């Protein structure tokens, strides 16, 4: 099978790279059947994620927000990592200096064996008490609604960063230092619309990293990256590594 010259170019940069950073978005999990945020399949009862993934929505109607997350947990619980997730876990094993930054909350990178991983927007399989702030694992599918803290009885919320909420400082700092020191930044399956995650690409470029994008469609990044590979993550990513 002829290896597309772009893919050959990307492979050469990745092989030569001493330090590699990867940024993923919902597109890498789309190949596992997880609905993306902004694709048509991402809607639920005609709500947009921006309407439900906010502290105000949870304040106003915690049951509705928990019903949405229950639906997503049910969908995700049945999904498996795909060849793109596994290829990244292999790349991590093969590189001295590697860091995977994901905007996804589905836990599929961890399931595929990725260890050097920053989950910018939290983890759908963790809950946090709104009173005592205790964070715990919770894999109940479905979750009994409304869930309360076993320690203090407070209302539990998803341990996820909502719109208008600050990202965890340490997670963001680790991600920034990874893109500031990498030789190659590989961006897979993100529309590049959500901040501050969207700042990671320009930051990498400002630090002379070689930036490669893998996406089904053109994105706001496409004209700024060094190499934009158009296609499905599960088909392209394994060819790069
Ligand atoms: C903050 C958790 C401040 C929820 C998420 C105006 C301008 C700039 C910024 C803002 C603004 N107005 C508001 C903001 C800030 C806001 C923001 O960026 N809004 C956007 C919508 C404009 N950001 C925030 O609020 C952040 N916080 O700024 O706080 C602050 C500071 C200090 C103190 C207090 C407050 C918090 C952002 C985090 C929000 N939470 N997720 C949940 O998951 O339930 S973000 C949500 O979007 C998901 O995490 C998702 O991962 C993320 C990004 O989406 P993508 O991953 O890119 O997915 P998407 O569907 O968009 O695209 C999929 C892509 O894959 C597409 O390109 C598609 O072509 C491609 N694709 C599809 N299939 C495939 C594929 N590619 C390859 N192969 C395939 N098979
Ligand atoms: Zn509590």
Coordinates of C-alpha atoms and ligand atoms in Angstrom, one line a residue:
X1 CA 0.0 0.0 0.0
X2 CA 1.6 3.3 -0.9
X3 CA 2.4 5.4 2.1
X4 CA 1.1 8.9 1.4
X5 CA 4.1 11.3 1.3
X6 CA 2.5 13.4 4.0
X7 CA 2.3 10.3 6.3
X8 CA 6.0 9.5 5.5
X9 CA 7.0 13.1 6.4
X10 CA 5.0 12.9 9.7
X11 CA 6.6 9.5 10.6
X12 CA 10.1 10.9 10.0
X13 CA 9.4 13.8 12.3
X14 CA 7.9 11.5 15.0
X15 CA 10.9 9.1 14.7
X16 CA 13.4 11.9 15.0
X17 CA 11.6 13.6 17.9
X18 CA 13.3 13.4 21.3
X19 CA 10.1 14.8 23.0
X20 CA 6.5 14.2 21.8
X21 CA 3.3 15.8 23.0
X22 CA -0.1 14.7 21.9
X23 CA -3.5 16.6 22.2
X24 CA -6.7 14.6 21.6
X25 CA -10.3 15.6 21.3
X26 CA -13.6 13.8 20.8
X27 CA -12.7 12.8 17.2
X28 CA -10.3 10.1 18.5
X29 CA -13.1 8.4 20.4
X30 CA -15.6 8.9 17.5
X31 CA -14.0 5.8 16.0
X32 CA -15.0 3.9 19.1
X33 CA -18.6 5.0 18.7
X34 CA -18.5 7.8 21.3
X35 CA -20.6 10.7 20.1
X36 CA -18.5 13.9 19.4
X37 CA -19.5 17.3 21.0
X38 CA -20.2 19.2 17.9
X39 CA -21.1 16.5 15.4
X40 CA -24.8 15.9 14.7
X41 CA -24.5 12.6 16.7
X42 CA -23.5 14.6 19.8
X43 CA -27.0 15.9 20.6
X44 CA -29.2 14.5 23.4
X45 CA -32.9 15.3 23.6
X46 CA -32.0 18.4 21.4
X47 CA -29.9 19.9 24.1
X48 CA -26.4 21.3 23.2
X49 CA -23.6 20.3 25.4
X50 CA -22.9 24.0 26.1
X51 CA -26.4 24.2 27.7
X52 CA -25.9 21.3 30.0
X53 CA -22.2 21.3 30.9
X54 CA -22.3 24.4 33.1
X55 CA -22.5 25.0 36.8
X56 CA -25.7 27.2 36.2
X57 CA -27.5 24.3 34.5
X58 CA -26.5 22.0 37.4
X59 CA -27.7 24.5 39.9
X60 CA -31.0 25.0 38.1
X61 CA -31.7 21.4 37.3
X62 CA -29.2 18.8 38.8
X63 CA -31.5 15.9 37.7
X64 CA -31.5 16.9 34.1
X65 CA -27.7 17.3 34.0
X66 CA -27.3 14.0 35.8
X67 CA -29.7 12.3 33.3
X68 CA -27.4 13.6 30.5
X69 CA -24.3 12.3 32.2
X70 CA -26.0 9.0 33.0
X71 CA -26.8 8.6 29.3
X72 CA -23.2 9.4 28.3
X73 CA -21.9 7.0 30.9
X74 CA -24.2 4.2 29.6
X75 CA -23.0 4.9 26.0
X76 CA -19.3 5.1 27.0
X77 CA -19.4 2.0 29.3
X78 CA -20.1 -0.1 26.2
X79 CA -17.2 1.3 24.1
X80 CA -13.7 0.2 23.7
X81 CA -10.5 2.0 22.8
X82 CA -9.7 1.9 19.1
X83 CA -6.4 1.4 17.1
X84 CA -5.6 5.1 17.5
X85 CA -5.8 4.9 21.3
X86 CA -3.6 1.8 21.3
X87 CA -1.1 3.3 18.9
X88 CA -0.6 6.3 21.3
X89 CA 0.0 3.9 24.2
X90 CA 2.7 2.2 22.1
X91 CA 4.3 5.6 21.2
X92 CA 4.5 6.5 24.9
X93 CA 6.3 3.2 25.6
X94 CA 8.8 4.0 22.8
X95 CA 9.6 7.6 23.7
X96 CA 11.8 8.8 26.5
X97 CA 9.9 12.1 26.7
X98 CA 6.2 11.8 26.0
X99 CA 3.0 13.4 27.3
X100 CA -0.6 12.8 26.2
X101 CA -3.1 15.6 26.8
X102 CA -6.8 14.9 26.3
X103 CA -9.9 17.0 26.3
X104 CA -12.0 13.8 26.5
X105 CA -13.6 12.6 29.7
X106 CA -14.4 9.1 28.4
X107 CA -11.3 7.3 30.0
X108 CA -10.5 5.4 26.8
X109 CA -6.8 6.5 26.7
X110 CA -6.3 5.0 30.2
X111 CA -8.1 1.9 29.2
X112 CA -5.7 1.6 26.2
X113 CA -2.7 1.7 28.6
X114 CA -1.7 5.4 28.4
X115 CA 0.0 6.4 31.6
X116 CA 1.6 9.8 31.0
X117 CA -1.8 11.4 30.6
X118 CA -3.4 14.7 31.5
X119 CA -7.2 14.8 31.4
X120 CA -7.8 18.6 30.9
X121 CA -11.6 18.4 31.4
X122 CA -11.9 15.7 34.1
X123 CA -13.2 12.2 34.1
X124 CA -16.7 11.0 33.6
X125 CA -16.0 8.0 35.9
X126 CA -15.3 10.2 38.9
X127 CA -17.7 12.2 41.0
X128 CA -17.1 15.1 43.4
X129 CA -19.1 16.1 46.5
X130 CA -20.5 19.6 46.2
X131 CA -20.2 20.0 50.0
X132 CA -17.0 18.2 51.2
X133 CA -15.4 18.2 47.8
X134 CA -14.3 14.5 48.1
X135 CA -13.5 13.0 44.7
X136 CA -14.2 9.3 44.2
X137 CA -14.4 6.8 41.5
X138 CA -18.0 5.8 40.5
X139 CA -18.7 3.4 37.7
X140 CA -22.4 2.7 38.5
X141 CA -24.4 2.4 35.3
X142 CA -27.0 3.7 35.7
X143 CA -26.2 5.9 38.7
X144 CA -29.0 6.2 41.2
X145 CA -30.3 9.8 40.8
X146 CA -29.7 12.1 42.6
X147 CA -26.4 10.6 44.1
X148 CA -25.3 11.8 47.5
X149 CA -21.9 11.7 49.3
X150 CA -21.5 8.6 51.5
X151 CA -19.3 10.7 53.9
X152 CA -21.4 13.9 54.4
X153 CA -24.6 13.4 52.5
X154 CA -23.9 16.3 50.1
X155 CA -25.0 16.2 46.5
X156 CA -22.5 14.7 44.1
X157 CA -21.6 16.2 40.7
X158 CA -19.6 14.8 37.8
X159 CA -15.8 15.5 38.4
X160 CA -15.7 17.3 35.1
X161 CA -14.7 20.9 34.1
X162 CA -17.8 22.7 32.9
X163 CA -18.0 25.7 30.7
X164 CA -17.1 28.8 32.8
X165 CA -15.1 26.7 35.3
X166 CA -11.3 26.9 35.7
X167 CA -9.2 23.9 34.7
X168 CA -7.1 22.2 37.4
X169 CA -4.0 24.4 37.7
X170 CA -1.6 21.5 38.0
X171 CA -3.1 19.6 35.0
X172 CA -2.9 22.8 32.9
X173 CA 0.6 23.6 33.9
X174 CA 1.8 20.0 33.1
X175 CA 0.2 20.3 29.7
X176 CA 1.7 23.7 29.0
X177 CA 5.2 22.6 30.0
X178 CA 4.8 19.5 27.8
X179 CA 3.9 21.5 24.7
X180 CA 6.6 24.1 25.5
X181 CA 9.3 21.5 25.5
X182 CA 8.2 19.0 22.8
X183 CA 9.8 18.6 19.4
X184 CA 6.6 17.4 17.8
X185 CA 3.0 18.1 18.8
X186 CA 0.5 15.6 17.4
X187 CA -3.2 16.9 17.5
X188 CA -5.9 14.3 16.9
X189 CA -9.6 14.8 16.5
X190 CA -10.3 18.2 18.0
X191 CA -12.2 21.1 16.5
X192 CA -9.9 23.5 18.4
X193 CA -12.8 25.7 19.6
X194 CA -12.6 25.2 23.4
X195 CA -10.2 27.3 25.5
X196 CA -7.7 27.2 27.2
X197 CA -7.1 23.8 25.5
X198 CA -7.0 25.6 22.1
X199 CA -4.0 27.6 23.3
X200 CA -1.8 24.5 23.4
X201 CA -1.2 24.5 19.7
X202 CA 0.0 28.1 19.3
X203 CA 2.1 27.6 22.4
X204 CA 3.8 24.6 20.9
X205 CA 4.4 26.5 17.7
X206 CA 5.8 29.5 19.6
X207 CA 8.4 27.0 21.0
X208 CA 9.5 25.8 17.6
X209 CA 7.6 22.4 17.8
X210 CA 6.7 20.7 14.6
X211 CA 2.9 20.5 14.7
X212 CA 0.9 17.7 12.9
X213 CA -2.9 17.6 12.9
X214 CA -5.1 14.5 12.2
X215 CA -8.7 15.3 11.6
X216 CA -11.6 14.3 9.3
X217 CA -12.3 17.9 8.3
X218 CA -10.3 21.2 8.1
X219 CA -10.2 23.1 11.5
X220 CA -9.1 26.5 12.6
X221 CA -5.7 24.9 13.2
X222 CA -5.3 23.5 9.7
X223 CA -3.8 26.6 8.1
X224 CA -1.4 27.1 11.0
X225 CA 0.0 23.6 11.5
X226 CA 3.0 22.2 9.6
X227 CA 1.2 19.1 8.4
X228 CA -2.6 18.6 8.3
X229 CA -3.5 14.9 7.6
X230 CA -7.2 14.5 6.6
X231 CA -8.9 11.2 7.5
X232 CA -10.1 9.0 10.4
X233 CA -7.9 8.8 13.5
X234 CA -8.1 5.0 13.6
X235 CA -6.8 4.7 10.0
X236 CA -4.1 7.4 10.1
X237 CA -2.6 7.4 13.7
X238 CA -1.4 3.7 13.5
X239 CA 0.4 4.5 10.2
X240 CA 2.3 7.4 11.9
X241 CA 3.9 5.3 14.6
Ligands
LIG1 C1 -12.7 28.7 31.3 C2 -16.5 18.8 29.8 C3 -12.5 30.5 32.7 C4 -17.9 18.7 29.6 C5 -15.7 20.4 28.3 C6 -15.4 33.0 23.8 C7 -14.1 32.9 23.2 C8 -13.1 32.1 23.8 C9 -13.4 31.3 25.0 C10 -14.7 31.4 25.5 C11 -15.7 32.2 24.9 N1 -16.8 32.1 25.6 C12 -16.6 31.2 26.6 C13 -15.3 30.8 26.6 C14 -14.6 29.9 27.5 C15 -15.0 28.5 27.2 C16 -14.9 28.1 25.8 O1 -13.8 27.9 25.3 N2 -16.0 28.1 25.1 C17 -16.0 27.7 23.7 C18 -17.3 26.8 23.3 C19 -16.0 29.0 22.8 N3 -14.1 27.7 28.0 C20 -14.4 27.4 29.3 O2 -15.4 27.8 29.8 C21 -13.3 26.7 30.0 N4 -13.1 27.4 31.3 O3 -12.5 29.3 30.3 O4 -12.8 29.1 32.6 C22 -12.1 30.7 34.1 C23 -10.8 31.0 34.5 C24 -10.5 31.2 35.8 C25 -11.5 31.1 36.8 C26 -12.8 30.8 36.4 C27 -13.2 30.6 35.1 C28 -13.7 25.3 30.3 C29 -13.8 24.5 29.1 C30 -14.0 23.0 29.4 C31 -15.5 22.7 29.1 N5 -15.7 21.3 29.2 N6 -15.9 19.2 28.5 C32 -18.2 17.3 29.3 O5 -17.4 16.6 28.5 O6 -19.3 16.9 29.7 S1 -15.3 20.9 26.7 C33 -15.9 19.8 25.6 O7 -15.4 20.3 24.3 C34 -15.3 18.4 25.6 O8 -14.4 18.1 26.7 C35 -14.6 18.2 24.3 O9 -13.5 17.4 24.4 C36 -14.2 19.6 24.1 C37 -13.6 20.0 22.8 O10 -14.4 19.5 21.8 P1 -13.6 18.5 20.8 O11 -12.9 17.5 21.6 O12 -12.8 19.3 19.8 O13 -14.8 17.8 20.1 P2 -15.7 18.4 18.9 O14 -16.9 17.6 18.8 O15 -15.8 19.9 19.0 O16 -14.8 18.1 17.6 C38 -14.5 16.8 17.2 C39 -13.5 16.9 16.1 O17 -13.1 15.6 15.7 C40 -14.0 17.6 14.9 O18 -13.0 18.5 14.4 C41 -14.2 16.5 13.9 O19 -13.9 16.9 12.5 C42 -13.2 15.5 14.3 N7 -13.5 14.1 14.1 C43 -14.7 13.5 14.1 N8 -14.6 12.2 13.8 C44 -13.2 11.9 13.6 C45 -12.5 13.2 13.8 N9 -11.2 13.3 13.6 C46 -10.5 12.1 13.3 N10 -11.1 10.9 13.2 C47 -12.5 10.8 13.3 N11 -13.0 9.6 13.2
LIG2 ZN1 -19.3 15.0 51.0

